[in-house]
Amino acid sequence: MTTPYRFTQNAFALALHQQFGHLDDGEESGITVSVAGRLMLMRRQGKLAFAMMRDSSGEIQLFALSSTTEEFEEFAKLHLGDWVGIVGEVVRTKRGELSVKVSTWVRLAEAQHNFGDKWAGITDYELRYRHREADLWANPGSRVSLVRRSELVRSVRQRCWAQGFMEVETPILNAIPTGAAARPFRTHHNALDTDFYLRIAPELWLKRLVVGGFERVFELGRVFRNEGVSPRHNPEFTMFELYCAYWNYEDMMEFTESLVEGVALDVLGTTEIEYQGRPFSFAAPWPRRTMAELASEAVGEQVSVHTSRERFVELLSARGIEVHPSWGSGRCLAELFEATCEESLWNPIFVTDFPVEVSPLARRHQVDPALTERFESYAVGRELSNGFSELNDPVEQRARFEDQARLAAEGELEAMAIDEEYIRALEWGLPPTAGLGVGIDRLAMLIADEANIREIIAFPTLKPLRD
RNA sequence: GCGCCGGUAGCUCAAUUGGCAGAGCAUUUGACUCUUAAUCAACAGGUUCCGGGUUCAAGUCCCGGCCGGCGCACCA
């Protein structure tokens, strides 16, 4: 059966409810409109038929009569889920439902599968994630969460543009996976007969653009990490990274809290929300505490990057954590912090002054060379952002990479690879620069109040079906 | 990768101790001129995820596999 190639739509459901709210029961407006959407319900009553049509804005009832609706019998036999285009007058039925009184109509597309139980929708996770197109109609909440994600991304872009940041794109196919500590995906280019890795972070490329004179750059892009999946981890996820020449990490903390607060205002209209039933505030400024302070409070004694490794072994093993032979005091402090503090950090907070040992790309702290000018923000017990004053000394950067290479030799699977081209780039001169990374999916979970990352990814990674 | 839980009609879910595989919605047919998850009547709809095994008898018990959810591990 041939269906139309186009349809002229001139009204949306939501706007009709706003414009014709004044109509009395049984009153006809005299205004003819053209609407389009999916048929969600059909109630036939003899020579009348009431249908519910949903478009991108909302729902509107369709009211058909055998006396005035063209091809009434065929209209009443439309299937739930069919796309329809409707021309008719805006009326309010005797029972008070605003409706489009169908004059002429056309089926724009047939739905050969239904959209779930009309009351329960679709609840099967597998069906919802594998066929999100059906889930979006069956479960309005899915639509809301994905719309919020989109609005979040738009807000981030607009706020960066407003401060003079330029959006750039850097390679996803990388000869060396670097810029973060993670296991990569591998792929192969046929014509070059070369293996490539999908990027685990855009970080080093972006700093090379700062070397090139782009003083304010950001990238919003997919990164890929070959790790386990969980309610908080998808193998491909969206990273936001931003670099600003002449800033240090304190400038970047101010930028970060202002950006996230602003995004919440743009998307939700408030900084005060509930996440999974528990109150939460994005309001800036966020407190700043050093990692050593927080870890000391948690364990009830003063610890720092200068605490002996032996003491850390005791503190960590008491908490069931085995200290790897390659860990120094810095790594131990970071592990202790994660084990004792991370989960309890509910409202946004900046944790600062990370050990050099766990921060191979960050610049040394000016008052304690065992630390770096680095921060991570935490919220709802999870890492939300990561930023630092960028290490811009090529000689020291090489030494830091070599430390990572030693870790790799000792069996550390996630150690960072040495990138000679990046070191060469630094030799051309990177000005003092601060960088920021935010996991957009994690932020979207907060904004959309979703506990599972798959809910804010339209098509999350699933194993392919096979027999 | 490991552990726990789950998979029954297109969708949402039942099925007692191992004893004829069911309901609502959707689909199909019919009735109904103001419905609101409309209502009423009727028809139809099944590889109980897949493959083995135990048993007179398996949706149910056992073994293996597939897919999903959660937890752990890894990470953001």
Coordinates of C-alpha atoms (C1' of nucleotides) in Angstrom, one line a residue:
Chain A
M1 CA 0.0 0.0 0.0
T2 CA 1.4 3.4 -1.0
T3 CA 1.8 5.9 1.8
P4 CA 2.3 9.7 1.4
Y5 CA 5.7 11.2 0.7
R6 CA 5.0 14.2 2.8
F7 CA 2.4 15.8 5.1
T8 CA 1.9 19.5 6.0
Q9 CA 1.6 19.8 9.7
N10 CA 0.8 23.1 11.2
A11 CA -0.1 22.4 14.8
F12 CA 1.3 20.5 17.8
A13 CA -0.7 18.8 20.6
L14 CA 0.7 20.9 23.4
A15 CA 0.1 24.2 21.6
L16 CA -3.5 23.2 21.0
H17 CA -4.1 22.6 24.7
Q18 CA -2.6 26.0 25.4
Q19 CA -4.4 27.9 22.7
F20 CA -7.9 26.4 23.1
G21 CA -8.0 25.9 26.9
H22 CA -10.9 28.4 26.9
L23 CA -13.3 26.2 24.8
D24 CA -16.4 25.1 26.8
D25 CA -17.6 21.5 26.8
G26 CA -19.3 20.8 23.4
E27 CA -18.0 24.1 21.9
E28 CA -16.5 24.2 18.4
S29 CA -13.7 26.7 17.6
G30 CA -14.2 27.1 13.9
I31 CA -10.4 26.7 13.5
T32 CA -9.1 23.9 11.3
V33 CA -5.7 22.5 12.0
S34 CA -3.4 19.9 10.6
V35 CA -1.7 17.6 13.1
A36 CA 0.5 14.5 12.8
G37 CA 1.7 11.8 15.2
R38 CA 1.3 8.3 16.4
L39 CA -2.0 6.7 17.3
M40 CA -1.8 5.5 20.9
L41 CA -5.4 4.6 21.8
M42 CA -8.5 3.9 19.8
R43 CA -12.0 3.7 21.3
R44 CA -14.8 3.0 18.9
Q45 CA -18.4 3.6 19.9
G46 CA -20.7 2.7 17.0
K47 CA -20.7 5.6 14.6
L48 CA -18.2 7.6 16.7
A49 CA -14.5 6.9 17.3
F50 CA -12.2 8.5 19.8
A51 CA -8.5 8.1 19.3
M52 CA -5.5 9.5 21.2
M53 CA -2.6 10.8 19.0
R54 CA 0.8 11.6 20.4
D55 CA 3.3 13.9 18.7
S56 CA 6.7 15.2 20.0
S57 CA 4.9 17.8 22.2
G58 CA 2.2 15.8 23.8
E59 CA -1.2 14.1 23.2
I60 CA -4.4 15.2 21.7
Q61 CA -7.7 13.4 21.2
L62 CA -9.0 12.7 17.7
F63 CA -12.8 12.7 17.4
A64 CA -14.2 11.0 14.4
L65 CA -17.9 10.7 13.3
S66 CA -19.3 8.5 10.5
S67 CA -21.3 11.5 9.3
T68 CA -18.4 13.9 8.9
T69 CA -15.1 11.9 8.8
E70 CA -13.9 10.8 5.5
E71 CA -13.6 7.0 5.2
F72 CA -14.8 6.6 8.8
E73 CA -14.8 2.8 8.8
E74 CA -11.2 2.7 7.7
F75 CA -10.2 5.3 10.3
A76 CA -11.7 3.2 13.1
K77 CA -9.7 0.2 11.9
L78 CA -6.3 2.0 12.2
H79 CA -3.8 0.1 14.4
L80 CA -2.3 1.4 17.6
G81 CA 1.1 2.7 16.7
D82 CA 0.2 3.8 13.2
W83 CA 1.5 7.3 12.1
V84 CA -1.4 9.5 11.0
G85 CA -1.9 12.9 9.5
I86 CA -5.1 14.6 10.5
V87 CA -7.0 17.7 9.2
G88 CA -9.9 18.8 11.3
E89 CA -11.5 21.4 13.5
V90 CA -10.5 22.0 17.1
V91 CA -13.4 21.2 19.3
R92 CA -14.1 20.2 22.9
T93 CA -16.3 17.1 23.3
K94 CA -19.4 17.1 25.4
R95 CA -17.4 15.2 28.0
G96 CA -14.8 17.9 28.1
E97 CA -11.8 16.5 26.1
L98 CA -10.1 18.9 23.7
S99 CA -10.0 17.2 20.3
V100 CA -9.4 17.5 16.7
K101 CA -12.6 16.6 14.9
V102 CA -11.3 14.5 12.0
S103 CA -12.4 15.7 8.6
T104 CA -9.7 14.1 6.4
W105 CA -6.9 11.8 7.5
V106 CA -4.1 9.8 6.1
R107 CA -2.1 6.9 7.3
L108 CA 1.6 8.1 7.1
A109 CA 3.1 4.8 8.1
E110 CA 2.0 1.4 9.5
A111 CA 3.2 -0.1 12.7
Q112 CA 3.6 -3.8 12.4
H113 CA 4.6 -4.3 16.0
N114 CA 2.8 -2.8 19.0
F115 CA 4.3 -0.5 21.6
G116 CA 3.7 -2.6 24.6
D117 CA 0.9 -3.0 27.0
K118 CA -1.1 0.3 27.0
W119 CA -0.9 0.4 30.8
A120 CA 2.4 -1.2 31.7
G121 CA 4.3 -0.2 28.6
I122 CA 7.5 -2.2 27.9
T123 CA 9.4 -3.2 31.0
D124 CA 11.8 -5.8 29.6
Y125 CA 15.2 -4.2 29.8
E126 CA 16.5 -6.1 26.8
L127 CA 13.6 -5.0 24.6
R128 CA 13.9 -1.5 25.8
Y129 CA 17.6 -1.1 25.1
R130 CA 17.7 -3.1 21.9
H131 CA 14.7 -1.3 20.5
R132 CA 14.8 2.1 22.0
E133 CA 12.5 3.4 19.3
A134 CA 9.7 1.3 20.8
D135 CA 10.7 2.2 24.4
L136 CA 10.5 5.9 23.6
W137 CA 6.8 5.6 22.8
A138 CA 6.0 3.0 25.4
N139 CA 7.7 4.8 28.3
P140 CA 7.6 8.6 28.3
G141 CA 10.2 8.7 31.1
S142 CA 12.8 7.3 28.6
R143 CA 12.1 10.2 26.3
V144 CA 12.5 12.8 29.1
S145 CA 15.9 11.4 30.2
L146 CA 17.3 11.5 26.6
V147 CA 15.9 15.0 26.0
R148 CA 17.6 16.1 29.2
R149 CA 20.8 14.7 28.1
S150 CA 20.5 16.6 24.8
E151 CA 19.7 19.8 26.6
L152 CA 22.7 19.3 28.9
V153 CA 25.1 18.9 25.9
R154 CA 23.6 22.0 24.3
S155 CA 24.0 24.0 27.5
V156 CA 27.6 22.9 27.9
R157 CA 28.4 24.0 24.3
Q158 CA 26.7 27.4 24.6
R159 CA 28.4 28.2 27.9
C160 CA 31.8 27.3 26.5
W161 CA 31.2 29.3 23.3
A162 CA 30.0 32.3 25.5
Q163 CA 33.5 32.3 27.1
G164 CA 35.4 32.2 23.9
F165 CA 36.2 28.5 23.7
M166 CA 36.4 26.9 20.3
E167 CA 35.0 23.4 19.7
V168 CA 37.5 21.1 17.9
E169 CA 37.7 17.5 16.9
T170 CA 40.7 15.3 17.4
P171 CA 41.5 11.7 16.1
I172 CA 39.7 8.7 17.4
L173 CA 42.0 6.3 15.6
N174 CA 45.2 6.6 17.5
A175 CA 48.6 4.8 17.0
I176 CA 49.1 4.9 20.8
P177 CA 46.2 4.9 23.4
T178 CA 47.2 7.6 25.9
G179 CA 45.9 10.5 27.8
A180 CA 44.4 8.3 30.5
A181 CA 44.9 5.0 32.2
A182 CA 42.6 2.5 30.6
R183 CA 42.7 -0.6 28.4
P184 CA 41.9 0.2 24.7
F185 CA 40.0 -1.3 21.8
R186 CA 42.1 -2.2 18.9
T187 CA 41.2 -2.0 15.2
H188 CA 43.0 -2.2 11.9
H189 CA 43.4 0.0 8.8
N190 CA 43.6 -2.1 5.7
A191 CA 45.3 0.3 3.2
L192 CA 47.9 1.4 5.7
D193 CA 48.1 -2.2 7.0
T194 CA 48.4 -0.7 10.5
D195 CA 46.7 -1.4 13.8
F196 CA 45.1 1.5 15.5
Y197 CA 43.6 2.0 19.0
L198 CA 40.3 3.8 19.6
R199 CA 41.1 6.7 21.8
I200 CA 40.7 6.5 25.5
A201 CA 41.0 10.3 25.9
P202 CA 41.5 13.3 23.6
E203 CA 43.7 15.0 26.1
L204 CA 47.1 15.0 24.4
W205 CA 45.8 16.2 21.1
L206 CA 43.9 19.1 22.7
K207 CA 47.0 20.3 24.5
R208 CA 48.9 20.2 21.1
L209 CA 46.3 22.5 19.8
V210 CA 47.0 24.9 22.7
V211 CA 50.7 24.6 21.7
G212 CA 49.5 25.6 18.2
G213 CA 48.0 28.8 19.5
F214 CA 44.3 27.9 20.1
E215 CA 44.2 29.2 23.6
R216 CA 40.7 28.1 24.5
V217 CA 39.6 24.8 23.1
F218 CA 37.1 22.1 24.0
E219 CA 35.9 18.8 22.6
L220 CA 32.8 16.8 23.2
G221 CA 33.4 13.3 21.9
R222 CA 33.2 9.7 22.3
V223 CA 35.9 7.7 24.0
F224 CA 36.3 4.0 24.2
R225 CA 37.6 1.9 27.1
N226 CA 37.8 -1.9 27.0
E227 CA 36.5 -2.5 30.4
G228 CA 33.6 -4.1 32.2
V229 CA 30.0 -2.8 31.8
S230 CA 27.9 -1.9 34.8
P231 CA 25.1 0.5 35.7
R232 CA 27.8 3.2 35.7
H233 CA 30.0 2.1 32.8
N234 CA 29.4 1.8 29.1
P235 CA 32.3 0.8 26.9
E236 CA 31.9 3.9 24.7
F237 CA 31.0 7.1 26.5
T238 CA 31.1 10.8 25.9
M239 CA 33.9 12.9 27.3
F240 CA 34.0 16.6 27.6
E241 CA 37.5 18.1 27.8
L242 CA 38.4 21.7 27.9
Y243 CA 41.7 23.6 27.9
C244 CA 42.5 27.2 28.7
A245 CA 45.9 28.8 28.3
Y246 CA 47.1 31.0 31.1
W247 CA 44.8 29.4 33.7
N248 CA 45.8 27.2 36.6
Y249 CA 43.8 24.6 38.4
E250 CA 42.2 27.1 40.7
D251 CA 40.8 29.0 37.8
M252 CA 39.6 25.7 36.4
M253 CA 37.8 24.8 39.6
E254 CA 35.9 28.1 39.4
F255 CA 35.1 27.5 35.8
T256 CA 33.9 23.9 36.6
E257 CA 31.5 24.7 39.4
S258 CA 30.1 27.7 37.4
L259 CA 29.6 25.5 34.3
V260 CA 27.9 22.7 36.1
E261 CA 25.7 25.0 38.2
G262 CA 24.8 26.8 35.0
V263 CA 24.0 23.6 33.2
A264 CA 21.6 22.6 36.0
L265 CA 19.9 26.0 35.8
D266 CA 19.6 25.7 32.0
V267 CA 18.2 22.2 32.0
L268 CA 16.2 22.0 35.2
G269 CA 15.8 25.6 36.1
T270 CA 17.2 25.0 39.6
T271 CA 20.3 23.9 41.4
E272 CA 18.4 22.1 44.1
I273 CA 17.3 18.6 43.0
E274 CA 16.8 15.1 44.3
Y275 CA 19.0 12.3 43.1
Q276 CA 17.5 8.9 43.7
G277 CA 15.3 10.3 46.4
R278 CA 18.0 12.2 48.2
P279 CA 18.4 16.0 48.1
F280 CA 21.3 17.3 46.2
S281 CA 22.6 20.8 45.4
F282 CA 24.7 22.0 42.4
A283 CA 24.9 25.5 43.9
A284 CA 28.4 27.0 43.7
P285 CA 30.9 27.5 45.2
W286 CA 31.8 24.0 46.0
P287 CA 34.0 23.2 49.0
R288 CA 37.7 22.5 48.4
R289 CA 39.5 19.9 50.5
T290 CA 42.8 18.2 49.9
M291 CA 42.9 14.5 49.4
A292 CA 45.2 14.1 52.5
E293 CA 42.8 16.1 54.7
L294 CA 39.9 13.9 53.8
A295 CA 41.8 10.7 54.0
S296 CA 43.1 11.7 57.5
E297 CA 39.7 12.5 58.8
A298 CA 38.4 9.2 57.5
V299 CA 41.1 7.1 59.1
G300 CA 41.4 9.2 62.3
E301 CA 45.1 9.9 62.0
Q302 CA 47.2 12.3 60.0
V303 CA 48.2 10.8 56.6
S304 CA 49.8 12.4 53.6
V305 CA 51.9 11.6 50.6
H306 CA 54.8 11.6 53.0
T307 CA 53.4 9.0 55.3
S308 CA 55.5 5.9 55.2
R309 CA 54.6 3.1 52.8
E310 CA 54.7 0.7 55.7
R311 CA 51.9 2.6 57.6
F312 CA 49.8 2.7 54.4
V313 CA 50.2 -1.0 54.1
E314 CA 48.7 -1.4 57.6
L315 CA 45.9 1.1 56.9
L316 CA 45.0 -0.4 53.6
S317 CA 45.2 -4.1 54.6
A318 CA 43.0 -3.3 57.6
R319 CA 40.4 -2.3 55.0
G320 CA 40.9 -5.4 52.8
I321 CA 43.1 -3.7 50.2
E322 CA 46.2 -5.5 49.1
V323 CA 49.1 -3.1 48.3
H324 CA 50.8 -3.9 45.0
P325 CA 54.6 -4.0 45.1
S326 CA 54.8 -1.1 42.6
W327 CA 52.7 1.3 44.7
G328 CA 54.5 4.1 46.5
S329 CA 53.0 6.3 49.2
G330 CA 51.2 8.5 46.6
R331 CA 49.3 5.6 45.1
C332 CA 48.5 4.3 48.6
L333 CA 47.1 7.6 49.6
A334 CA 44.9 7.7 46.6
E335 CA 43.7 4.2 47.2
L336 CA 43.0 5.0 50.8
F337 CA 41.0 8.1 49.8
E338 CA 38.9 6.1 47.3
A339 CA 38.2 3.3 49.8
T340 CA 37.3 5.6 52.7
C341 CA 35.9 8.9 51.3
E342 CA 34.6 8.6 47.8
E343 CA 31.2 7.1 48.5
S344 CA 30.4 9.6 51.2
L345 CA 30.9 12.7 49.1
W346 CA 27.3 13.4 48.2
N347 CA 27.1 17.1 47.5
P348 CA 29.6 18.5 45.0
I349 CA 33.1 18.9 46.4
F350 CA 36.6 19.5 44.9
V351 CA 39.2 17.1 46.2
T352 CA 42.6 18.7 45.5
D353 CA 46.4 18.0 45.6
F354 CA 46.7 14.5 44.1
P355 CA 50.0 12.7 44.4
V356 CA 52.4 13.0 41.5
E357 CA 52.5 9.2 41.4
V358 CA 48.8 9.0 40.2
S359 CA 48.9 12.1 38.0
P360 CA 51.4 11.7 35.2
L361 CA 50.1 14.6 33.1
A362 CA 49.6 17.2 35.9
R363 CA 52.0 19.9 37.0
R364 CA 53.8 19.7 40.3
H365 CA 52.4 21.5 43.3
Q366 CA 54.3 24.7 44.0
V367 CA 54.5 24.1 47.8
D368 CA 54.9 20.3 47.8
P369 CA 56.6 18.6 44.8
A370 CA 55.3 15.2 45.8
L371 CA 51.8 16.6 44.9
T372 CA 50.3 18.1 41.8
E373 CA 48.0 21.0 41.1
R374 CA 45.1 18.6 40.4
F375 CA 41.5 18.3 41.5
E376 CA 38.6 16.0 41.0
S377 CA 35.1 17.0 41.8
Y378 CA 32.9 14.3 43.4
A379 CA 29.1 14.2 43.6
V380 CA 26.6 11.5 44.8
G381 CA 29.6 9.4 45.8
R382 CA 31.1 9.4 42.3
E383 CA 33.8 11.2 40.4
L384 CA 32.3 14.0 38.3
S385 CA 35.2 15.9 36.9
N386 CA 39.0 15.8 36.7
G387 CA 41.3 18.8 36.1
F388 CA 44.7 20.2 36.7
S389 CA 47.4 22.6 35.8
E390 CA 49.0 20.9 32.9
L391 CA 52.5 19.6 33.0
N392 CA 54.3 21.6 30.3
D393 CA 57.9 20.6 30.8
P394 CA 58.9 18.1 28.1
V395 CA 61.8 16.7 30.1
E396 CA 59.7 16.1 33.1
Q397 CA 56.9 14.7 31.0
R398 CA 59.3 12.2 29.5
A399 CA 60.3 11.1 33.0
R400 CA 56.7 10.7 34.1
F401 CA 56.0 8.6 31.0
E402 CA 59.0 6.4 31.9
D403 CA 57.6 5.9 35.3
Q404 CA 54.4 4.7 33.7
A405 CA 56.4 2.4 31.4
R406 CA 58.0 0.9 34.5
L407 CA 54.5 0.2 36.0
A408 CA 53.5 -1.4 32.7
A409 CA 56.6 -3.6 32.9
E410 CA 55.5 -4.6 36.4
G411 CA 52.1 -5.8 35.1
E412 CA 50.0 -2.7 35.5
L413 CA 47.4 -3.2 32.7
E414 CA 46.2 0.4 32.7
A415 CA 49.5 2.2 32.8
M416 CA 49.8 5.1 30.3
A417 CA 51.8 4.6 27.1
I418 CA 54.7 6.9 26.3
D419 CA 53.9 9.3 23.5
E420 CA 57.1 10.6 21.8
E421 CA 55.1 12.9 19.5
Y422 CA 53.5 14.5 22.4
I423 CA 56.8 15.2 24.1
R424 CA 58.0 16.7 20.9
A425 CA 55.0 18.9 20.8
L426 CA 55.7 20.2 24.3
E427 CA 59.2 21.1 23.1
W428 CA 57.6 23.8 21.0
G429 CA 56.3 25.3 24.2
L430 CA 52.9 24.8 26.0
P431 CA 52.0 28.0 27.9
P432 CA 50.7 27.6 31.5
T433 CA 47.4 25.9 30.9
A434 CA 44.6 24.3 32.9
G435 CA 42.6 21.4 31.6
L436 CA 39.2 19.8 32.6
G437 CA 37.5 16.5 31.8
V438 CA 33.9 15.7 32.6
G439 CA 32.1 12.5 31.9
I440 CA 29.0 13.7 30.2
D441 CA 27.1 10.4 30.8
R442 CA 27.7 10.6 34.5
L443 CA 26.5 14.2 34.6
A444 CA 23.5 13.3 32.5
M445 CA 22.6 10.6 35.1
L446 CA 22.5 13.3 37.8
I447 CA 20.5 15.8 35.7
A448 CA 18.0 13.1 34.6
D449 CA 17.9 11.4 38.0
E450 CA 18.8 8.0 36.5
A451 CA 20.6 5.3 38.4
N452 CA 21.6 3.4 35.3
I453 CA 23.9 4.8 32.6
R454 CA 22.0 2.8 30.0
E455 CA 19.0 5.1 30.5
I456 CA 20.8 8.2 29.3
I457 CA 22.5 6.4 26.3
A458 CA 20.0 5.9 23.5
F459 CA 21.6 2.7 22.4
P460 CA 23.8 1.2 25.2
T461 CA 26.3 -1.5 24.4
L462 CA 24.8 -5.0 24.5
K463 CA 26.0 -8.3 23.3
P464 CA 24.7 -9.0 19.8
L465 CA 22.0 -11.6 19.6
R466 CA 23.1 -15.0 18.2
D467 CA 21.7 -18.5 18.0
Chain B
rG1 C1' 36.2 -12.5 34.2
rC2 C1' 33.5 -14.4 39.0
rG3 C1' 28.8 -14.8 42.0
rC4 C1' 23.4 -14.3 42.7
rC5 C1' 18.7 -13.7 40.2
rG6 C1' 15.7 -13.9 35.8
rG7 C1' 13.8 -15.5 30.4
rU8 C1' 6.1 -18.5 29.7
rA9 C1' 1.3 -15.7 23.6
rG10 C1' 3.0 -9.4 20.0
rC11 C1' 3.1 -6.6 25.3
rU12 C1' 2.3 -7.1 30.9
rC13 C1' 2.1 -11.2 34.0
rA14 C1' 0.0 -16.1 36.4
rA15 C1' 0.6 -21.5 36.6
rU16 C1' 0.2 -25.0 44.4
rU17 C1' 4.3 -30.8 45.8
rG18 C1' 6.6 -32.6 39.0
rG19 C1' 0.2 -33.9 36.9
rC20 C1' -4.6 -31.0 30.7
rA21 C1' 0.0 -24.0 29.6
rG22 C1' -3.8 -19.5 31.6
rA23 C1' -5.5 -14.1 32.2
rG24 C1' -5.6 -8.8 30.8
rC25 C1' -4.2 -5.7 26.8
rA26 C1' -3.0 -5.8 21.5
rU27 C1' -4.7 -8.4 16.8
rU28 C1' -9.3 -10.6 14.0
rU29 C1' -15.0 -10.6 13.9
rG30 C1' -19.6 -8.5 15.8
rA31 C1' -22.8 -4.7 19.0
rC32 C1' -22.8 0.4 20.6
rU33 C1' -23.7 8.6 18.5
rC34 C1' -19.4 11.6 23.8
rU35 C1' -15.4 7.8 25.0
rU36 C1' -11.2 8.7 28.9
rA37 C1' -6.8 2.0 30.4
rA38 C1' -14.4 2.7 27.3
rU39 C1' -17.8 -1.5 27.7
rC40 C1' -20.0 -6.2 26.0
rA41 C1' -19.8 -10.8 23.0
rA42 C1' -16.9 -14.2 20.0
rC43 C1' -12.6 -16.2 17.3
rA44 C1' -7.5 -16.9 17.1
rG45 C1' -2.9 -16.7 19.2
rG46 C1' 2.7 -21.2 22.4
rU47 C1' 9.7 -24.5 20.1
rU48 C1' 7.5 -22.2 28.1
rC49 C1' 15.3 -18.8 25.5
rC50 C1' 18.4 -23.1 23.1
rG51 C1' 20.5 -28.3 23.6
rG52 C1' 20.9 -32.6 26.6
rG53 C1' 19.3 -35.6 31.0
rU54 C1' 16.1 -37.8 35.1
rU55 C1' 10.9 -39.3 35.2
rC56 C1' 4.9 -42.9 33.7
rA57 C1' 4.7 -37.4 33.3
rA58 C1' 9.1 -31.4 33.2
rG59 C1' 7.3 -24.3 32.4
rU60 C1' 8.7 -26.6 37.2
rC61 C1' 14.2 -31.0 38.9
rC62 C1' 19.7 -31.8 37.0
rC63 C1' 23.8 -30.6 33.4
rG64 C1' 25.7 -27.4 29.4
rG65 C1' 25.0 -23.0 26.4
rC66 C1' 22.7 -18.0 24.9
rC67 C1' 20.8 -13.2 26.5
rG68 C1' 19.5 -9.8 30.4
rG69 C1' 19.4 -7.5 35.5
rC70 C1' 22.2 -6.8 40.0
rG71 C1' 26.7 -7.3 43.0
rC72 C1' 32.2 -8.0 42.9
rA73 C1' 36.5 -6.9 40.1
rC74 C1' 38.3 -2.9 36.5
rC75 C1' 37.3 2.0 35.6
rA76 C1' 34.8 7.5 34.5

